[in-house]
Short mmCIF file of C-alpha atoms in Angstrom, two decimals:
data_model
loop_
_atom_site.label_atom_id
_atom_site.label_comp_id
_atom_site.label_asym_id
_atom_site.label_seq_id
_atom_site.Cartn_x
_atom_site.Cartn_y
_atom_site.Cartn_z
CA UNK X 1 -12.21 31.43 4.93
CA UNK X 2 -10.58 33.37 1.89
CA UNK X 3 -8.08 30.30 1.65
CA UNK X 4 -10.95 27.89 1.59
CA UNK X 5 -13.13 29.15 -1.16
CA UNK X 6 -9.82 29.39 -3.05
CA UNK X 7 -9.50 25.89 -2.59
CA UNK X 8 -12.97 25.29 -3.73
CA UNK X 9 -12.81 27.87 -6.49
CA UNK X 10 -10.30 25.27 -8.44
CA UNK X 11 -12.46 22.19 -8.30
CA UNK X 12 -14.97 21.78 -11.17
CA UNK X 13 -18.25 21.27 -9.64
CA UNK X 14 -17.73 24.74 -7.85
CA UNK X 15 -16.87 26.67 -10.92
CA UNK X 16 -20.05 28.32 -11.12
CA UNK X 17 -21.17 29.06 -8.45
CA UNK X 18 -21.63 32.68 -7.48
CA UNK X 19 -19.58 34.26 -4.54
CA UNK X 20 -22.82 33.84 -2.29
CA UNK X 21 -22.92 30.56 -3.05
CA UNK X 22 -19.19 29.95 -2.58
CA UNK X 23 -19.27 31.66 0.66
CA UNK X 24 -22.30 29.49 1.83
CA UNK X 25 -20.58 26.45 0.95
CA UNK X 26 -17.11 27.19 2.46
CA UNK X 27 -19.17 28.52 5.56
CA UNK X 28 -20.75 24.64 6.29
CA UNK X 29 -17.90 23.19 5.17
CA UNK X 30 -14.78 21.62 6.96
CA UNK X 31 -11.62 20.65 6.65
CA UNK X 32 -10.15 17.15 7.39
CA UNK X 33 -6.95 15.42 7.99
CA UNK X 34 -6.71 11.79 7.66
CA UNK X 35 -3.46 9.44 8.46
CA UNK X 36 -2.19 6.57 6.27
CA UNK X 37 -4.54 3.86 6.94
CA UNK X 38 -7.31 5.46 9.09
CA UNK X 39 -10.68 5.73 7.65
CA UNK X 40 -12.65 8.76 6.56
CA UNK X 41 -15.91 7.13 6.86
CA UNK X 42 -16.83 3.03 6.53
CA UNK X 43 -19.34 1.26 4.81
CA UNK X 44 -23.13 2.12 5.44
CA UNK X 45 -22.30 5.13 7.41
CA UNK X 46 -24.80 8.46 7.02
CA UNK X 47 -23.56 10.11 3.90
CA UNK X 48 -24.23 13.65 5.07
CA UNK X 49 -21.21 15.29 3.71
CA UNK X 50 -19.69 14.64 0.29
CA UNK X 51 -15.82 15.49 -0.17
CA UNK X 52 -13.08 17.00 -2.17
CA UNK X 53 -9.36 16.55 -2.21
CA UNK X 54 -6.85 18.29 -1.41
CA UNK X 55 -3.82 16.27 -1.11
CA UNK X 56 -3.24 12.53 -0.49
CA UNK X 57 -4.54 9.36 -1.61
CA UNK X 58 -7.92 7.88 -0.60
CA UNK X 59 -9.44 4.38 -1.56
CA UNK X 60 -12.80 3.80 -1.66
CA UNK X 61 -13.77 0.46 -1.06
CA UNK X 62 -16.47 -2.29 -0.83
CA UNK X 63 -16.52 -5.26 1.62
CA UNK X 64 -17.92 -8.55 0.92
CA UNK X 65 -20.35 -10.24 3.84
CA UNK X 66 -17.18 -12.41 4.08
CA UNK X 67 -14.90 -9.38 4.55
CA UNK X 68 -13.43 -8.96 1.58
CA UNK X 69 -12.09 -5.81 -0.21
CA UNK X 70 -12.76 -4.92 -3.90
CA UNK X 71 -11.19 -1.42 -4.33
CA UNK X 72 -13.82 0.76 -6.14
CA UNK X 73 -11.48 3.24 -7.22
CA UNK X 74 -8.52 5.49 -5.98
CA UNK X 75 -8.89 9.39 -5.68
CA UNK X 76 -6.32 12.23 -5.76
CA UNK X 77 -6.56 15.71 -5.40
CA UNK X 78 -8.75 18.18 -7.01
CA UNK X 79 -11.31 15.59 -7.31
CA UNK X 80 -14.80 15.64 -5.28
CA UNK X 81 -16.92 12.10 -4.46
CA UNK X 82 -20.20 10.86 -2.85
CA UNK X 83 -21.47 13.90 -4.44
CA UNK X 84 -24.85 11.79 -5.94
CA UNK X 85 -25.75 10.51 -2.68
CA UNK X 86 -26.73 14.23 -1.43
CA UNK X 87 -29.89 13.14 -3.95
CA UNK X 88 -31.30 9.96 -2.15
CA UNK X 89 -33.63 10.70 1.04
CA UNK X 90 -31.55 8.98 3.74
CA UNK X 91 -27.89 8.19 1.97
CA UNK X 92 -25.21 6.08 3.70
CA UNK X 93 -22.23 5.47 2.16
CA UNK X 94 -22.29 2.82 -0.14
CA UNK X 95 -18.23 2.11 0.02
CA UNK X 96 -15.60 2.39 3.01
CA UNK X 97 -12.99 5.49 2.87
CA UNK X 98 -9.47 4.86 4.02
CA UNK X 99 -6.20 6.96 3.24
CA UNK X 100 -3.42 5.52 1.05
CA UNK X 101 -1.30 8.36 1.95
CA UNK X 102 -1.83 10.98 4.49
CA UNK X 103 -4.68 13.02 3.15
CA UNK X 104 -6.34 16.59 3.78
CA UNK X 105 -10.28 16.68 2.54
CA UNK X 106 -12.75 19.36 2.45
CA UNK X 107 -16.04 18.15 3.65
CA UNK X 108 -19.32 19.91 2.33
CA UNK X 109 -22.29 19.37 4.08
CA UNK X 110 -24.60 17.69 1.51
CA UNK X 111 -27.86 18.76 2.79
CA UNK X 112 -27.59 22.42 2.72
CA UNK X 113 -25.87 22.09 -1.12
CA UNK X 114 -28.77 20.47 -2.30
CA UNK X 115 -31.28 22.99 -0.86
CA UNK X 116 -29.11 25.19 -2.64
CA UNK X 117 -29.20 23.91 -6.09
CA UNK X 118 -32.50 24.35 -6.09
CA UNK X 119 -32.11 27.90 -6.73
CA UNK X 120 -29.27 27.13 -8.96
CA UNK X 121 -30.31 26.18 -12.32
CA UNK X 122 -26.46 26.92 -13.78
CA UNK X 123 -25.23 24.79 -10.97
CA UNK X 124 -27.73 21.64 -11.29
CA UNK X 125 -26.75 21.09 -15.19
CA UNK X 126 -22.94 21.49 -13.98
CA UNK X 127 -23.60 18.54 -11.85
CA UNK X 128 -25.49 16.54 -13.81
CA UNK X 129 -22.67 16.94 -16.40
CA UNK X 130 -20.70 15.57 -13.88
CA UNK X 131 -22.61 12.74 -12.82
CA UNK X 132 -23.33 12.06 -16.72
CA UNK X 133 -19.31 11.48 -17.31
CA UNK X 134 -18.95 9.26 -14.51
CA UNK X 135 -21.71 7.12 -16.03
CA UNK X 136 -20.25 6.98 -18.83
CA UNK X 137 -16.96 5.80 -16.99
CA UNK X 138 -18.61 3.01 -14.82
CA UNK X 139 -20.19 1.96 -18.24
CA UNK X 140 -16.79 1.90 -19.84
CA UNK X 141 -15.53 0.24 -16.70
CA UNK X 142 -18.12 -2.52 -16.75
CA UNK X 143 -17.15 -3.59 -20.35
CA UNK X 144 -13.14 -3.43 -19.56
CA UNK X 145 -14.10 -5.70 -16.67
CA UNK X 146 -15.82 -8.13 -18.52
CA UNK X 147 -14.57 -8.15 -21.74
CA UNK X 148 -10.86 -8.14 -21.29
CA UNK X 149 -8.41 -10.28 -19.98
CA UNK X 150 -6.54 -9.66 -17.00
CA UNK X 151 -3.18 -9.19 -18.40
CA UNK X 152 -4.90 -6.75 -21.02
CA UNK X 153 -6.03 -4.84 -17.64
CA UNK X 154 -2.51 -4.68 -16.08
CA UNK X 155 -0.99 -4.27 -19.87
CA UNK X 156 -3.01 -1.28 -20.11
CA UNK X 157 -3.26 0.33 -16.58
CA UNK X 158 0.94 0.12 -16.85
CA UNK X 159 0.67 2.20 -20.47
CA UNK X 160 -1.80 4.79 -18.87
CA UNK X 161 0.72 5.34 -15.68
CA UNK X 162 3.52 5.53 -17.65
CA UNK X 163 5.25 9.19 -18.88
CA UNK X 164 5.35 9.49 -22.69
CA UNK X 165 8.69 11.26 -22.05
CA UNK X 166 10.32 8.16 -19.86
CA UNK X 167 10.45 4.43 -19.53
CA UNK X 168 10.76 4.34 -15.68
CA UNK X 169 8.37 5.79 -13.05
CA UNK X 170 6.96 4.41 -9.46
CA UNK X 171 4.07 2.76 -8.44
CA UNK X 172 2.37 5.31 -6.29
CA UNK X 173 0.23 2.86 -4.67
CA UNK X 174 0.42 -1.04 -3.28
CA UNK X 175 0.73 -3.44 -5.52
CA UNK X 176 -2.27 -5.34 -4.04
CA UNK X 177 -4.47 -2.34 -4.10
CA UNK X 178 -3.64 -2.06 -7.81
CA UNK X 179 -4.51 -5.60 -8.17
CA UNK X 180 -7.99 -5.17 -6.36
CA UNK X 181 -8.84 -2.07 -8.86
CA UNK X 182 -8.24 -4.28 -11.67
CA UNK X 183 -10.13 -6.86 -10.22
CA UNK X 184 -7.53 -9.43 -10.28
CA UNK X 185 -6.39 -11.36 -7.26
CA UNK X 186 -2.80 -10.43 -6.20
CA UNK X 187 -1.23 -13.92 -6.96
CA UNK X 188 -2.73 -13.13 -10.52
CA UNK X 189 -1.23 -9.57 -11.00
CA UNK X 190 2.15 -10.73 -9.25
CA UNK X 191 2.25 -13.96 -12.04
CA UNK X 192 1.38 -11.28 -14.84
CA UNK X 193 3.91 -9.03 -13.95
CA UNK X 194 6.54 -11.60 -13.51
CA UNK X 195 5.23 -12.89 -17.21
CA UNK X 196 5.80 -9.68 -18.63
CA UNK X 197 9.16 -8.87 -16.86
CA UNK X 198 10.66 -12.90 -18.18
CA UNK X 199 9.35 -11.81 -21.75
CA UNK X 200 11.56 -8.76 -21.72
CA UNK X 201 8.54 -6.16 -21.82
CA UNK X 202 9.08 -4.80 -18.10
CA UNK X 203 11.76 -4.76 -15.39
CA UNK X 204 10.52 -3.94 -11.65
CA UNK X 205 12.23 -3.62 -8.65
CA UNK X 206 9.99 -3.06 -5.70
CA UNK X 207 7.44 -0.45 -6.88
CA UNK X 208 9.66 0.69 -9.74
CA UNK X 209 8.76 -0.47 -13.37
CA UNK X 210 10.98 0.13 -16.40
CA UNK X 211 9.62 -0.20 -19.82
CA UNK X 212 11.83 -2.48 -21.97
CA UNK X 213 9.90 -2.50 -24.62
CA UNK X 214 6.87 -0.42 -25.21
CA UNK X 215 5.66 -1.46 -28.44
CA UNK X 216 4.76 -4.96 -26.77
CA UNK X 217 3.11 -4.07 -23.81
CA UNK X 218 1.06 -2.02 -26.02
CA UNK X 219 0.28 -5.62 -27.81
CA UNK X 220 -0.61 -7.07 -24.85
CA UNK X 221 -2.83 -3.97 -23.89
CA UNK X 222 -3.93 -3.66 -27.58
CA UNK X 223 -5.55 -7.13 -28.03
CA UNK X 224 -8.56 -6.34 -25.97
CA UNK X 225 -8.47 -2.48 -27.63
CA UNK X 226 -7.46 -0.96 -24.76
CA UNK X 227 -7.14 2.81 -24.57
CA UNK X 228 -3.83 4.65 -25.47
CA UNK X 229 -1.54 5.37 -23.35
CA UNK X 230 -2.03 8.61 -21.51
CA UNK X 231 0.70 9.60 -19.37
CA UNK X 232 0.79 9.66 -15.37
CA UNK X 233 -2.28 11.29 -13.46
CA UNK X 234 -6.04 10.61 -12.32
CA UNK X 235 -7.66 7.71 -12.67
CA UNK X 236 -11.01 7.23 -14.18
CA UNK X 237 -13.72 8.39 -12.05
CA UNK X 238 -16.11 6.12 -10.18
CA UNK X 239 -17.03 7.62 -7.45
CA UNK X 240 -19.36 6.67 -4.50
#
């Protein structure tokens, strides 16, 4: 158990808890594998467990009554979701769960961590602070979403994955999925790309992308005032 609440030590929304608390939480909690491609939970399921990361790639998802996928947002490790649900009186899952890559979860058992926070004062405005920036996020995403054009989307999602220190990296995840986060279709994103890459601002080869010239895509990213470019890592929260 001393490897667990290590694990959960490092994630935010455990910070401050006390070592009681930490040990009551690792205590309910469990650990989870999950292959490339199988699901984690689906769509309207109980939500009696919210989750943290420990290594992978998960997508959470939302299908249409037709059956189609709009990617709500990718996670990667270190980060928790479906948190907020632990709030409502009978939560199901809201989105689908599937692994991009093969991915190792801790699963805390939502139930007994609320009854807990209600002795927890410290630990209820750590939350809310997280819940608050995720807001804020999902606010921020609605205006990018409806404000800015799509190649302003993939001008700017390209700046944010790329290193400041290098004009090459990978694509970490499929091309289509990337397009459904941006909420483009994928003949869209593939025309975009192939716009950018005939104009001289991008070469890719498979999942590879080479900067040719940065200054442009920025252009392209800048005219709906995207955000600067921030090097490889997470991406926004907006979590179930």
């Amino acid at each position: 158990m001393d490897k667990l609440i290590e694990t959960l030590r490092k994630a935010h929304l455990f910070t401050q808890l006390s070592q009681e608390q930490i040990e009551r939480v690792a205590r309910k909690a469990r650990h989870v594998t999950v292959a490339e491609g199988k699901t984690l939970f689906s769509q309207g399921d109980p939500a009696d467990r919210f989750f943290l990361v420990v290594a992978g790639q998960l997508k959470l998802f939302r299908l249409s009554p037709e059956g189609n996928e709009k990617v709500i947002e990718i996670i990667t490790p270190g980060h928790t979701f479906a948190e907020a649900l632990m709030f409502l009186e009978r939560p199901r899952y809201p989105v689908g769960c599937t692994a991009l890559l093969p991915a190792e979860v801790i699963a805390v058992d939502a139930r007994d961590f609320n009854q807990m926070l209600r002795g927890s004062a410290e630990t209820c405005l750590l939350l809310l602070g997280e819940l608050s920036a995720r807001l804020r996020g999902l606010v921020r995403e609605i205006d990018e979403l409806s404000l800015q054009s799509a190649t302003c989307r993939i001008a700017g999602y390209l700046l944010k994955r790329a290193p400041a220190d290098a004009d090459e990296f990978q694509l970490d995840i499929p091309k289509g999925v990337i397009a459904s986060r941006l909420s483009v279709k994928p003949e869209t994103f593939s025309r975009i790309i192939r716009q950018l890459a005939e104009g001289g601002v991008i070469e890719v080869h498979g999942s590879m992308v080479r900067i040719r010239d940065r200054a442009a895509l920025r252009r392209e990213a800048d005219v709906c005032g995207a955000p600067p470019e921030a090097g490889p890592g997470p991406h926004p929260p907006l979590h179930a």
